[in-house]
mmCIF file of C-alpha atoms in Angstrom:
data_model
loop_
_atom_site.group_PDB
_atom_site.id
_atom_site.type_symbol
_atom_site.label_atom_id
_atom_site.label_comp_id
_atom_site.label_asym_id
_atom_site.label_seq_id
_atom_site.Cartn_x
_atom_site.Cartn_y
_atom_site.Cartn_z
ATOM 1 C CA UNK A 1 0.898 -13.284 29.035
ATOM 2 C CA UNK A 2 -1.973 -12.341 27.063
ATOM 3 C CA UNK A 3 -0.531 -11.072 23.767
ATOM 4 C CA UNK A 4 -2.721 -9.056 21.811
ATOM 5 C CA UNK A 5 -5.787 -8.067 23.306
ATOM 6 C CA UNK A 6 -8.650 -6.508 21.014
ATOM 7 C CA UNK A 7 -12.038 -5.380 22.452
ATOM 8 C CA UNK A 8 -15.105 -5.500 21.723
ATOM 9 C CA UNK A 9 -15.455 -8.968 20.260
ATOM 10 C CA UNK A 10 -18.549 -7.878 18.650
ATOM 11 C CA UNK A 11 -20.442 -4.868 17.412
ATOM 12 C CA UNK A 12 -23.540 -3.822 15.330
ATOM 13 C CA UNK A 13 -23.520 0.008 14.749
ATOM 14 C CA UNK A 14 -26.194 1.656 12.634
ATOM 15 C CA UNK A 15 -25.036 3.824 9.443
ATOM 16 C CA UNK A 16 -23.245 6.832 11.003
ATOM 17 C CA UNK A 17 -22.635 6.095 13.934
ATOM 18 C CA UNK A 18 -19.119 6.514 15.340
ATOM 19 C CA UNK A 19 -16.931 3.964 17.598
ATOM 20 C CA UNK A 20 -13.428 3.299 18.761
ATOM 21 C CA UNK A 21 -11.681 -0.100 18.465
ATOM 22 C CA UNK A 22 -9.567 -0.867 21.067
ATOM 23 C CA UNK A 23 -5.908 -2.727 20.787
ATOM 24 C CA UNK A 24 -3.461 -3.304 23.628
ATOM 25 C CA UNK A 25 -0.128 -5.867 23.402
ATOM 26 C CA UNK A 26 2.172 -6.780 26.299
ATOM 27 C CA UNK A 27 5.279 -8.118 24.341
ATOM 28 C CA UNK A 28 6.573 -4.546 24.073
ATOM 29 C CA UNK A 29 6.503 -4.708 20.507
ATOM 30 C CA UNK A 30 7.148 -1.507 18.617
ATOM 31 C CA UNK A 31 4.587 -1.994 15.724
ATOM 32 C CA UNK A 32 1.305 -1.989 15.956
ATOM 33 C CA UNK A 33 -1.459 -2.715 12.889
ATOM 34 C CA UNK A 34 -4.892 -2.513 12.147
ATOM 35 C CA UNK A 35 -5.999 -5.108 9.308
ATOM 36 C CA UNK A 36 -9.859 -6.049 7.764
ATOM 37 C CA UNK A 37 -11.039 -9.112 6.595
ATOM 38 C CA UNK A 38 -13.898 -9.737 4.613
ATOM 39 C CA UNK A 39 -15.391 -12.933 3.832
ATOM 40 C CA UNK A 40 -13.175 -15.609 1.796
ATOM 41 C CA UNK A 41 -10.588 -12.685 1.553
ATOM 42 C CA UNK A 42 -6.904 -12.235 3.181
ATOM 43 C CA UNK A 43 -5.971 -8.769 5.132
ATOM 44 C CA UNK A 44 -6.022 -5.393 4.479
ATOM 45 C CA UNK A 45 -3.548 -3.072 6.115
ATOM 46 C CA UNK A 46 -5.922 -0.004 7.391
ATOM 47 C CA UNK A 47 -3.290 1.740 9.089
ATOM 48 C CA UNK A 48 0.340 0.737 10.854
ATOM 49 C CA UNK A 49 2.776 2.771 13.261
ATOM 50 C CA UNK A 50 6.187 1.289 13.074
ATOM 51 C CA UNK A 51 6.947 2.839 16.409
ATOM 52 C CA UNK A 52 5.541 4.847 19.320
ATOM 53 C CA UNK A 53 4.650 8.035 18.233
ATOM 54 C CA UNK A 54 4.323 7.807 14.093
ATOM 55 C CA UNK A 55 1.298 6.430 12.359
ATOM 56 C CA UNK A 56 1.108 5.639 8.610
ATOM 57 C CA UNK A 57 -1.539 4.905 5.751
ATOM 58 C CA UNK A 58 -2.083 1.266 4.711
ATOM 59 C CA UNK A 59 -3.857 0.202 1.280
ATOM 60 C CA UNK A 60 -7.471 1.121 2.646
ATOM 61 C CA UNK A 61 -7.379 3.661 4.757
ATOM 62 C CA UNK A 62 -10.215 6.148 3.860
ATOM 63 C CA UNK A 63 -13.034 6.207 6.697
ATOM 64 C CA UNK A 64 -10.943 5.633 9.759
ATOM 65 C CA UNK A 65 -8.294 6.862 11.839
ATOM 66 C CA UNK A 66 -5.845 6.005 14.515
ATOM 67 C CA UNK A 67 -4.387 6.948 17.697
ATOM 68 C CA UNK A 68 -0.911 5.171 19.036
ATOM 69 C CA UNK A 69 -1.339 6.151 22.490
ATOM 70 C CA UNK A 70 1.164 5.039 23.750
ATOM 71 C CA UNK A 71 3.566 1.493 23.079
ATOM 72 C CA UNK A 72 1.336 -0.397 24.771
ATOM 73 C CA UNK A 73 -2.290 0.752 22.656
ATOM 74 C CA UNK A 74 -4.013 1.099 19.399
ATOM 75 C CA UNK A 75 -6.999 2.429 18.512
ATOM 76 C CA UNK A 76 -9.374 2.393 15.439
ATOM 77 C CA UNK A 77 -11.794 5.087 14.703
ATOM 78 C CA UNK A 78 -14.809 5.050 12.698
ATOM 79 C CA UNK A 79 -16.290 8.356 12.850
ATOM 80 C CA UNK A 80 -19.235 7.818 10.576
ATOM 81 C CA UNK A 81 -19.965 3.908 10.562
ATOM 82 C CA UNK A 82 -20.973 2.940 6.229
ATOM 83 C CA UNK A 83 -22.045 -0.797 5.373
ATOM 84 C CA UNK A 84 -18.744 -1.033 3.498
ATOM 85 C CA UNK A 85 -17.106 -1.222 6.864
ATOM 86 C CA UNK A 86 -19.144 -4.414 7.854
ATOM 87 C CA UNK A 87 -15.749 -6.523 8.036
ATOM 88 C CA UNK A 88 -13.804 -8.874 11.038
ATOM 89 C CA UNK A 89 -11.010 -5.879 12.357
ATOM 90 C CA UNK A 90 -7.741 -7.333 13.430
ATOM 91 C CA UNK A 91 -5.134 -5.459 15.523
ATOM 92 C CA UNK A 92 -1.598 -7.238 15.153
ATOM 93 C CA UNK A 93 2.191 -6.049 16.559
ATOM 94 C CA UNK A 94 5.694 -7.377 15.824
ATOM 95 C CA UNK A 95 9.136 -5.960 17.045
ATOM 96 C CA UNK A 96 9.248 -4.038 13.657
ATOM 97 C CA UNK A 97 12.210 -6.221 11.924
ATOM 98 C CA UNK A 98 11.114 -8.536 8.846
ATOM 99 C CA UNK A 99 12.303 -11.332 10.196
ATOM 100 C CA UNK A 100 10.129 -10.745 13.472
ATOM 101 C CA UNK A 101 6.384 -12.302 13.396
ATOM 102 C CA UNK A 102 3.275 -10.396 13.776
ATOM 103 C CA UNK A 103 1.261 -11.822 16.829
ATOM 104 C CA UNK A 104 -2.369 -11.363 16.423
ATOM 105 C CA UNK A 105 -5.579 -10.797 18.665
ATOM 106 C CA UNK A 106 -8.596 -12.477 17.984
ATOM 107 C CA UNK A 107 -10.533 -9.563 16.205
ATOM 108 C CA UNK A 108 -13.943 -7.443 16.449
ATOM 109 C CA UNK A 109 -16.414 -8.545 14.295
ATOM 110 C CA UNK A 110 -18.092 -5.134 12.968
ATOM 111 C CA UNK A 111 -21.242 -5.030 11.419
ATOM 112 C CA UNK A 112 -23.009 -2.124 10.013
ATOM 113 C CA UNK A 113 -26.560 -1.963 8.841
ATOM 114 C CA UNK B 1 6.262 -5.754 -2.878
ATOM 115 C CA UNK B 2 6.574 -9.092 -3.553
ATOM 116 C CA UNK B 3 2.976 -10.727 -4.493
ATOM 117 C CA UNK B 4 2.368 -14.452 -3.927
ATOM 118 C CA UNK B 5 0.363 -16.922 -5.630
ATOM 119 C CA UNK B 6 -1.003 -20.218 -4.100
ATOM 120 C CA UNK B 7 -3.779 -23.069 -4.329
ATOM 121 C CA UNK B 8 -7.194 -21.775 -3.534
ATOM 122 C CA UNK B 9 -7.992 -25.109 -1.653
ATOM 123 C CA UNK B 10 -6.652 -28.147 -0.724
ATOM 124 C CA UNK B 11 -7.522 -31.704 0.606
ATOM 125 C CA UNK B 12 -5.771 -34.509 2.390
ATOM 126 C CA UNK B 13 -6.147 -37.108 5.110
ATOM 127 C CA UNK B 14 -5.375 -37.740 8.543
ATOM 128 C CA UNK B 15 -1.711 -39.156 8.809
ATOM 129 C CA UNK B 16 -0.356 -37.431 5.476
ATOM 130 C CA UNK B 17 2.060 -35.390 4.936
ATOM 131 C CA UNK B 18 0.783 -32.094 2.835
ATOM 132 C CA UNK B 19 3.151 -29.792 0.789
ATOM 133 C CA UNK B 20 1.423 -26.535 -0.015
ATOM 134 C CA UNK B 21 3.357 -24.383 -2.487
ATOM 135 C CA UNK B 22 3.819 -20.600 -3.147
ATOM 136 C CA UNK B 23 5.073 -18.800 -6.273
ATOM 137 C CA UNK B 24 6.807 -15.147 -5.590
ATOM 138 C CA UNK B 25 8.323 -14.434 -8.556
ATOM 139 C CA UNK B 26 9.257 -11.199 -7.674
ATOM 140 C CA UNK B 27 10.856 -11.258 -4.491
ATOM 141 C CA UNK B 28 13.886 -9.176 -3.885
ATOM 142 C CA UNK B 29 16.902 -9.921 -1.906
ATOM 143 C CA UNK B 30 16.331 -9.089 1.319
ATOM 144 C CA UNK B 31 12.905 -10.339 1.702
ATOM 145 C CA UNK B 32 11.891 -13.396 3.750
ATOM 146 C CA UNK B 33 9.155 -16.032 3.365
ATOM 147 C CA UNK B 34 6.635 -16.206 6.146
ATOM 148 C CA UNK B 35 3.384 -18.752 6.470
ATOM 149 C CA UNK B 36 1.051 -17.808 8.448
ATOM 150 C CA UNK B 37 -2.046 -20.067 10.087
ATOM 151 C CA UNK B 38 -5.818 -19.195 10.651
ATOM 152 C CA UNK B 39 -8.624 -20.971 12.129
ATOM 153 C CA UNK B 40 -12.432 -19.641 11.802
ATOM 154 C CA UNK B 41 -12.671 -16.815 14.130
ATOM 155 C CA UNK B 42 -8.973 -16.339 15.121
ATOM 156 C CA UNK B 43 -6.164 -14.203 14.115
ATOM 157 C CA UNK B 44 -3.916 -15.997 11.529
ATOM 158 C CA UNK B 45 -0.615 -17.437 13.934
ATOM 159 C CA UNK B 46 2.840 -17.540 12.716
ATOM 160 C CA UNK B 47 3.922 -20.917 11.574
ATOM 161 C CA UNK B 48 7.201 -20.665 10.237
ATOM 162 C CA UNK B 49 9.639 -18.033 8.402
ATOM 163 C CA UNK B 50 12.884 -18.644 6.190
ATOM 164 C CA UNK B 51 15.192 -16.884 3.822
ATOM 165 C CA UNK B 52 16.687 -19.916 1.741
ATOM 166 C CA UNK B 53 17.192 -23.508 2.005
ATOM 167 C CA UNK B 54 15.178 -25.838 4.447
ATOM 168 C CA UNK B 55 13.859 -24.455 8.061
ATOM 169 C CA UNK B 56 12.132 -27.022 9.934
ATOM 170 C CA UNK B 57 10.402 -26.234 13.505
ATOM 171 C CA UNK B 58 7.867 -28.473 16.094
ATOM 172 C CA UNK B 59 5.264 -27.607 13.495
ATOM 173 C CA UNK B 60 6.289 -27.548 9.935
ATOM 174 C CA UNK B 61 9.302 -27.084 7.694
ATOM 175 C CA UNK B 62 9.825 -24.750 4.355
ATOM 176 C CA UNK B 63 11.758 -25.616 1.534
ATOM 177 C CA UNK B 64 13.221 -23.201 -0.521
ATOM 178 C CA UNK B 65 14.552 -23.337 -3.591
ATOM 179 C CA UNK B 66 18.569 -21.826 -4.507
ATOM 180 C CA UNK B 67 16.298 -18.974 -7.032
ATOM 181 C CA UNK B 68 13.753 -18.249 -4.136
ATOM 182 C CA UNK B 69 10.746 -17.620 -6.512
ATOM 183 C CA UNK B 70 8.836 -20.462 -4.614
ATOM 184 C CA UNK B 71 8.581 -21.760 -1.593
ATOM 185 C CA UNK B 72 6.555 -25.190 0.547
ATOM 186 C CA UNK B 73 5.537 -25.399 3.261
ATOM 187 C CA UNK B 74 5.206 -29.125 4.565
ATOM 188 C CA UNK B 75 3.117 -30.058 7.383
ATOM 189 C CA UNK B 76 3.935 -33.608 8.413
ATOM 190 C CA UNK B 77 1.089 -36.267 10.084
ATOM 191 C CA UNK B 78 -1.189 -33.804 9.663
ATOM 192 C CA UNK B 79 -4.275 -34.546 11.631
ATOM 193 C CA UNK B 80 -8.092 -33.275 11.557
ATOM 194 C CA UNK B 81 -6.762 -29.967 13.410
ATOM 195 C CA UNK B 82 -4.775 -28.903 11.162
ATOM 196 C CA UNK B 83 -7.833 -28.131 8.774
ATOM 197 C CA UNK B 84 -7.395 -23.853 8.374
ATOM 198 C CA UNK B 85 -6.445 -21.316 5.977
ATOM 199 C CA UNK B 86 -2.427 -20.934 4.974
ATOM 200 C CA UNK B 87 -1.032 -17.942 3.710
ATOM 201 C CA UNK B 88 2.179 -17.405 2.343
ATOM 202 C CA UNK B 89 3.687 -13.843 2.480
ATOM 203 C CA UNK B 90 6.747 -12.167 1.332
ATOM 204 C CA UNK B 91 7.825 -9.452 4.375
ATOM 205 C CA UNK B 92 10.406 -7.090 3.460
ATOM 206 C CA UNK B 93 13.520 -5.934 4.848
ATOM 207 C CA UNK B 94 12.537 -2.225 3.877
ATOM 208 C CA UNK B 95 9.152 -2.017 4.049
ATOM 209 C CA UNK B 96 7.148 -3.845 6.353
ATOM 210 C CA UNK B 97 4.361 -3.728 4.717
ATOM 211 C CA UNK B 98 2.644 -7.486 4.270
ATOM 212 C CA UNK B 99 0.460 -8.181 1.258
ATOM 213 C CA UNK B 100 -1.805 -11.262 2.102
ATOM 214 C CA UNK B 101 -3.585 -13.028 -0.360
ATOM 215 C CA UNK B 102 -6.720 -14.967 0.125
ATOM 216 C CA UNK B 103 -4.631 -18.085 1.272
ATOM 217 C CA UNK B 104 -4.896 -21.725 0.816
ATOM 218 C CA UNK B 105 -7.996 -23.332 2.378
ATOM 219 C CA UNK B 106 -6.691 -26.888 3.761
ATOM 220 C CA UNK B 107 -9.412 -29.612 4.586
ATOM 221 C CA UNK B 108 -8.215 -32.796 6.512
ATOM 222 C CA UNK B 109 -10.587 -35.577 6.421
ATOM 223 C CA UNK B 110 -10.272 -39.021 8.382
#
């Protein structure tokens, strides 16, 4: 059972470059997340989908996007890599209920020169 | 959305038992009180969730308080591993939406 699986580990893209962060869960979770950290800082909800299918805006959204392909996967676009986005991504899913955890992967540590 | 306040850092010794503390002033009804866990390098790990009263698990318990606008979470023994970040989030019922603050940094020392 390997939970929440997030790939790559690590990345250095130059400014404007484009890549895709992957996100796959086998707990057949309905919600899916995409979270940054930055340095001595808690999380910040990029985007969510609260269920196969639907995809919403978290509080910093602006220079990515996402693709629920299907229940299983996640993905997190940058299409035009900035510094700003130098940050440790995490990809998280819970059954969608308050009162059910979020199980997270291990993250993709993104730099950006 | 409910936002939470705790220490910025803590410290305690091996064999202790360490009560970390979390105001939410504004939490509504139908929200519950989750800690999380994270080591350097990991994704933070659920620890332990609770609505009111006392919930204890292998890990931890959480006291809460009959007004709700604080909770603690109490790690018993603790030991050298249990040196991490803590955060303390208020999830709710209608919007799952998590605001997470920049935790509690707790240091054991022998």
């Amino acid at each position: 059972n390997a939970g929440v699986t997030q790939t790559p580990k690590f990345q250095v893209l130059k400014t404007g470059q484009s890549m895709t962060l992957q996100c796959a869960q086998d707990m057949n979770h309905n919600s899916m997340y995409w979270y940054r950290q930055d340095p001595g800082m808690g999380l910040r909800l990029i985007y969510y989908s609260a269920s196969e299918g639907t995809t919403d805006k978290g509080e910093v959204p602006n220079g990515y996007n996402v693709s629920r392909l299907n229940k299983r996967e996640f993905s997190l676009r940058l299409e035009s890599a900035a510094p700003s986005q130098t940050s440790v991504y995490f990809c998280a899913s819970s059954d969608g209920t308050a009162n059910s955890p979020l199980h997270f992967g291990n993250g993709t540590r993104l730099t950006v020169t | 959305l409910a936002k939470t306040t705790q220490p910025i850092s803590m410290d305690s010794y091996e064999g202790q038992e360490v009560n970390i503390t979390c105001s939410h002033n504004n939490i509504a009804t139908n929200d519950y009180i989750t800690w999380y866990q994270q080591f350097p390098s990991q994704g933070p790990r659920f620890i332990i969730q609770g609505y009111k009263t006392k919930v204890t698990n292998e890990v931890a318990s959480l006291f809460i308080p009959a007004d709700r606008k604080s909770s603690t979470l109490s790690l018993p023994r603790v030991s050298l591993s249990d040196t991490a970040v803590y955060y303390c989030l208020v999830v709710s019922d209608s919007n799952y939406q998590l605001i997470w603050g920049a935790g509690t940094k707790l240091i054991i020392k022998p």
